[in-house]
Amino acid sequence: MKSFVLIVSFFISSVCGAASPSAVYEIPGVEDPDLAHYEIESLKMDIDEDRIRIDYVLPLDLTGAKNRIRAEGVIGSDSKASLRGPHSDFICDLLQEKCEVRYNDLTIDESLVRARLEGKKLSPAQIEQRLQVTRRFSGDPIGIIHLK
């Protein structure tokens, strides 16, 4: 088990030490990948023996407000991990390099999302499409993190 943890630890260290973005956040059920995927600029994942911790901020283009996500859990012998935090529950498969996440008690500010998108010079139609994704996420705050 220790050799497995060392291998996973090395892999995660190389992933998390890479230049931003370190991960991509996907909103399930949104068909257009340009609308469904958001970059997570800084994701930190620490592994110590069979314990795992994750820390990141949800993309502001999705939520408008800063939502720092922190969770920790245990890695099983099958390389899967269950993590829990004050605002999230994760099921991660470290070999597939992804985590499924369910959030609770998030702060989502659609007016701040709109302001960020307008600052990026998106068309009104593009802004409305992205706001629809924010509304969907607000009603069902789930997603998938793909580690790079």
PDB file of C-alpha atoms in Angstrom:
ATOM      1  CA  MET A   1       0.000   0.000   0.000  1.00  0.00           C
ATOM      2  CA  LYS A   2       2.809   2.438   0.808  1.00  0.00           C
ATOM      3  CA  SER A   3       4.316   2.050  -2.663  1.00  0.00           C
ATOM      4  CA  PHE A   4       0.919   2.732  -4.206  1.00  0.00           C
ATOM      5  CA  VAL A   5       0.499   5.851  -2.068  1.00  0.00           C
ATOM      6  CA  LEU A   6       3.963   7.029  -3.065  1.00  0.00           C
ATOM      7  CA  ILE A   7       3.146   6.565  -6.749  1.00  0.00           C
ATOM      8  CA  VAL A   8      -0.184   8.379  -6.383  1.00  0.00           C
ATOM      9  CA  SER A   9       1.488  11.051  -4.269  1.00  0.00           C
ATOM     10  CA  PHE A  10       4.130  11.605  -6.958  1.00  0.00           C
ATOM     11  CA  PHE A  11       1.421  11.758  -9.638  1.00  0.00           C
ATOM     12  CA  ILE A  12      -0.695  14.231  -7.682  1.00  0.00           C
ATOM     13  CA  SER A  13       2.343  16.350  -6.821  1.00  0.00           C
ATOM     14  CA  SER A  14       3.225  16.593 -10.488  1.00  0.00           C
ATOM     15  CA  VAL A  15      -0.371  17.420 -11.391  1.00  0.00           C
ATOM     16  CA  CYS A  16      -0.807  20.028  -8.693  1.00  0.00           C
ATOM     17  CA  GLY A  17       2.621  21.538  -9.226  1.00  0.00           C
ATOM     18  CA  ALA A  18       1.883  22.227 -12.883  1.00  0.00           C
ATOM     19  CA  ALA A  19       1.123  25.691 -14.205  1.00  0.00           C
ATOM     20  CA  SER A  20      -2.457  26.912 -13.938  1.00  0.00           C
ATOM     21  CA  PRO A  21      -5.036  25.690 -14.593  1.00  0.00           C
ATOM     22  CA  SER A  22      -4.544  22.585 -12.516  1.00  0.00           C
ATOM     23  CA  ALA A  23      -7.983  21.124 -13.125  1.00  0.00           C
ATOM     24  CA  VAL A  24     -11.147  21.493 -15.163  1.00  0.00           C
ATOM     25  CA  TYR A  25     -14.555  21.654 -13.513  1.00  0.00           C
ATOM     26  CA  GLU A  26     -17.430  20.138 -15.519  1.00  0.00           C
ATOM     27  CA  ILE A  27     -21.137  20.798 -15.042  1.00  0.00           C
ATOM     28  CA  PRO A  28     -22.917  17.519 -15.883  1.00  0.00           C
ATOM     29  CA  GLY A  29     -25.823  17.636 -18.312  1.00  0.00           C
ATOM     30  CA  VAL A  30     -24.614  20.712 -20.209  1.00  0.00           C
ATOM     31  CA  GLU A  31     -24.039  19.496 -23.757  1.00  0.00           C
ATOM     32  CA  ASP A  32     -21.838  22.293 -25.095  1.00  0.00           C
ATOM     33  CA  PRO A  33     -18.305  21.714 -23.705  1.00  0.00           C
ATOM     34  CA  ASP A  34     -17.526  25.426 -24.020  1.00  0.00           C
ATOM     35  CA  LEU A  35     -20.345  26.084 -21.554  1.00  0.00           C
ATOM     36  CA  ALA A  36     -19.901  22.984 -19.372  1.00  0.00           C
ATOM     37  CA  HIS A  37     -16.183  23.357 -18.569  1.00  0.00           C
ATOM     38  CA  TYR A  38     -14.572  25.867 -16.229  1.00  0.00           C
ATOM     39  CA  GLU A  39     -10.906  26.098 -15.333  1.00  0.00           C
ATOM     40  CA  ILE A  40      -9.948  25.754 -11.685  1.00  0.00           C
ATOM     41  CA  GLU A  41      -6.954  28.047 -11.472  1.00  0.00           C
ATOM     42  CA  SER A  42      -5.391  26.615  -8.336  1.00  0.00           C
ATOM     43  CA  LEU A  43      -6.222  23.243  -6.882  1.00  0.00           C
ATOM     44  CA  LYS A  44      -4.138  21.843  -4.064  1.00  0.00           C
ATOM     45  CA  MET A  45      -4.263  18.153  -3.238  1.00  0.00           C
ATOM     46  CA  ASP A  46      -2.175  16.644  -0.451  1.00  0.00           C
ATOM     47  CA  ILE A  47      -1.724  12.947   0.257  1.00  0.00           C
ATOM     48  CA  ASP A  48      -0.247  11.673   3.508  1.00  0.00           C
ATOM     49  CA  GLU A  49      -0.221   7.876   3.801  1.00  0.00           C
ATOM     50  CA  ASP A  50      -3.883   6.981   3.177  1.00  0.00           C
ATOM     51  CA  ARG A  51      -5.290  10.468   3.962  1.00  0.00           C
ATOM     52  CA  ILE A  52      -6.145  12.956   1.218  1.00  0.00           C
ATOM     53  CA  ARG A  53      -6.969  16.670   1.379  1.00  0.00           C
ATOM     54  CA  ILE A  54      -8.209  18.968  -1.369  1.00  0.00           C
ATOM     55  CA  ASP A  55      -8.472  22.767  -1.440  1.00  0.00           C
ATOM     56  CA  TYR A  56      -9.609  25.097  -4.249  1.00  0.00           C
ATOM     57  CA  VAL A  57     -11.937  27.949  -5.127  1.00  0.00           C
ATOM     58  CA  LEU A  58     -14.901  27.290  -7.386  1.00  0.00           C
ATOM     59  CA  PRO A  59     -14.623  29.219 -10.671  1.00  0.00           C
ATOM     60  CA  LEU A  60     -15.872  32.785 -10.229  1.00  0.00           C
ATOM     61  CA  ASP A  61     -17.294  32.767 -13.771  1.00  0.00           C
ATOM     62  CA  LEU A  62     -19.699  30.115 -12.463  1.00  0.00           C
ATOM     63  CA  THR A  63     -20.522  31.386  -8.972  1.00  0.00           C
ATOM     64  CA  GLY A  64     -19.648  35.095  -8.958  1.00  0.00           C
ATOM     65  CA  ALA A  65     -18.775  34.873  -5.260  1.00  0.00           C
ATOM     66  CA  LYS A  66     -15.704  33.238  -3.761  1.00  0.00           C
ATOM     67  CA  ASN A  67     -16.474  29.713  -2.527  1.00  0.00           C
ATOM     68  CA  ARG A  68     -13.383  28.043  -1.033  1.00  0.00           C
ATOM     69  CA  ILE A  69     -13.795  24.283  -1.005  1.00  0.00           C
ATOM     70  CA  ARG A  70     -11.826  22.207   1.487  1.00  0.00           C
ATOM     71  CA  ALA A  71     -12.361  18.537   2.155  1.00  0.00           C
ATOM     72  CA  GLU A  72     -10.476  15.536   3.436  1.00  0.00           C
ATOM     73  CA  GLY A  73     -10.871  11.800   3.502  1.00  0.00           C
ATOM     74  CA  VAL A  74      -9.320   8.391   3.158  1.00  0.00           C
ATOM     75  CA  ILE A  75      -7.908   6.589   0.123  1.00  0.00           C
ATOM     76  CA  GLY A  76      -9.056   2.986  -0.195  1.00  0.00           C
ATOM     77  CA  SER A  77      -6.994   0.092  -1.481  1.00  0.00           C
ATOM     78  CA  ASP A  78      -8.856   0.445  -4.812  1.00  0.00           C
ATOM     79  CA  SER A  79      -7.403   3.983  -5.323  1.00  0.00           C
ATOM     80  CA  LYS A  80     -10.796   5.550  -4.672  1.00  0.00           C
ATOM     81  CA  ALA A  81     -11.284   8.190  -2.025  1.00  0.00           C
ATOM     82  CA  SER A  82     -14.272   9.628  -0.204  1.00  0.00           C
ATOM     83  CA  LEU A  83     -13.772  13.168   1.022  1.00  0.00           C
ATOM     84  CA  ARG A  84     -16.019  15.394   3.069  1.00  0.00           C
ATOM     85  CA  GLY A  85     -15.896  19.078   3.899  1.00  0.00           C
ATOM     86  CA  PRO A  86     -18.202  21.764   5.229  1.00  0.00           C
ATOM     87  CA  HIS A  87     -19.542  22.532   1.740  1.00  0.00           C
ATOM     88  CA  SER A  88     -18.848  19.360  -0.220  1.00  0.00           C
ATOM     89  CA  ASP A  89     -18.793  15.595  -0.572  1.00  0.00           C
ATOM     90  CA  PHE A  90     -16.378  13.976  -3.034  1.00  0.00           C
ATOM     91  CA  ILE A  91     -15.939  10.543  -4.562  1.00  0.00           C
ATOM     92  CA  CYS A  92     -12.554  10.460  -6.312  1.00  0.00           C
ATOM     93  CA  ASP A  93     -10.966   7.874  -8.537  1.00  0.00           C
ATOM     94  CA  LEU A  94      -7.276   8.721  -8.492  1.00  0.00           C
ATOM     95  CA  LEU A  95      -6.416   6.344 -11.327  1.00  0.00           C
ATOM     96  CA  GLN A  96      -9.021   7.953 -13.603  1.00  0.00           C
ATOM     97  CA  GLU A  97      -7.920  11.396 -12.377  1.00  0.00           C
ATOM     98  CA  LYS A  98     -11.395  12.646 -11.564  1.00  0.00           C
ATOM     99  CA  CYS A  99     -13.661  13.471  -8.650  1.00  0.00           C
ATOM    100  CA  GLU A 100     -17.443  13.696  -8.550  1.00  0.00           C
ATOM    101  CA  VAL A 101     -18.577  16.447  -6.196  1.00  0.00           C
ATOM    102  CA  ARG A 102     -21.828  17.485  -4.548  1.00  0.00           C
ATOM    103  CA  TYR A 103     -21.906  20.908  -2.880  1.00  0.00           C
ATOM    104  CA  ASN A 104     -24.094  22.517  -0.247  1.00  0.00           C
ATOM    105  CA  ASP A 105     -24.443  25.998   1.253  1.00  0.00           C
ATOM    106  CA  LEU A 106     -22.665  27.795  -1.588  1.00  0.00           C
ATOM    107  CA  THR A 107     -22.840  31.511  -2.255  1.00  0.00           C
ATOM    108  CA  ILE A 108     -23.848  32.161  -5.852  1.00  0.00           C
ATOM    109  CA  ASP A 109     -24.319  35.730  -7.053  1.00  0.00           C
ATOM    110  CA  GLU A 110     -25.702  35.923 -10.563  1.00  0.00           C
ATOM    111  CA  SER A 111     -25.145  39.693 -10.777  1.00  0.00           C
ATOM    112  CA  LEU A 112     -21.418  39.191 -10.089  1.00  0.00           C
ATOM    113  CA  VAL A 113     -21.288  36.428 -12.705  1.00  0.00           C
ATOM    114  CA  ARG A 114     -22.946  38.783 -15.202  1.00  0.00           C
ATOM    115  CA  ALA A 115     -20.457  41.568 -14.401  1.00  0.00           C
ATOM    116  CA  ARG A 116     -17.476  39.214 -14.857  1.00  0.00           C
ATOM    117  CA  LEU A 117     -18.826  37.973 -18.186  1.00  0.00           C
ATOM    118  CA  GLU A 118     -19.576  41.486 -19.432  1.00  0.00           C
ATOM    119  CA  GLY A 119     -15.981  42.403 -18.553  1.00  0.00           C
ATOM    120  CA  LYS A 120     -14.832  39.628 -20.886  1.00  0.00           C
ATOM    121  CA  LYS A 121     -16.690  41.291 -23.759  1.00  0.00           C
ATOM    122  CA  LEU A 122     -18.995  38.342 -24.416  1.00  0.00           C
ATOM    123  CA  SER A 123     -22.083  38.906 -26.539  1.00  0.00           C
ATOM    124  CA  PRO A 124     -25.447  39.204 -24.770  1.00  0.00           C
ATOM    125  CA  ALA A 125     -26.383  35.737 -26.102  1.00  0.00           C
ATOM    126  CA  GLN A 126     -23.157  34.201 -24.740  1.00  0.00           C
ATOM    127  CA  ILE A 127     -23.715  35.866 -21.370  1.00  0.00           C
ATOM    128  CA  GLU A 128     -27.262  34.522 -21.193  1.00  0.00           C
ATOM    129  CA  GLN A 129     -26.083  30.998 -22.050  1.00  0.00           C
ATOM    130  CA  ARG A 130     -23.501  31.105 -19.267  1.00  0.00           C
ATOM    131  CA  LEU A 131     -26.027  32.540 -16.811  1.00  0.00           C
ATOM    132  CA  GLN A 132     -28.315  29.606 -17.604  1.00  0.00           C
ATOM    133  CA  VAL A 133     -25.468  27.273 -16.578  1.00  0.00           C
ATOM    134  CA  THR A 134     -25.033  29.245 -13.334  1.00  0.00           C
ATOM    135  CA  ARG A 135     -28.765  28.926 -12.647  1.00  0.00           C
ATOM    136  CA  ARG A 136     -28.647  25.200 -13.346  1.00  0.00           C
ATOM    137  CA  PHE A 137     -25.652  24.800 -11.032  1.00  0.00           C
ATOM    138  CA  SER A 138     -27.354  26.881  -8.340  1.00  0.00           C
ATOM    139  CA  GLY A 139     -30.363  24.536  -8.397  1.00  0.00           C
ATOM    140  CA  ASP A 140     -28.305  21.323  -8.514  1.00  0.00           C
ATOM    141  CA  PRO A 141     -24.751  22.031  -7.314  1.00  0.00           C
ATOM    142  CA  ILE A 142     -22.906  18.980  -8.604  1.00  0.00           C
ATOM    143  CA  GLY A 143     -19.906  18.567 -10.843  1.00  0.00           C
ATOM    144  CA  ILE A 144     -16.886  16.614 -11.928  1.00  0.00           C
ATOM    145  CA  ILE A 145     -13.290  17.698 -11.413  1.00  0.00           C
ATOM    146  CA  HIS A 146     -10.889  16.435 -14.058  1.00  0.00           C
ATOM    147  CA  LEU A 147      -7.298  16.596 -12.867  1.00  0.00           C
ATOM    148  CA  LYS A 148      -4.746  17.553 -15.508  1.00  0.00           C
TER     149      LYS A 148
END
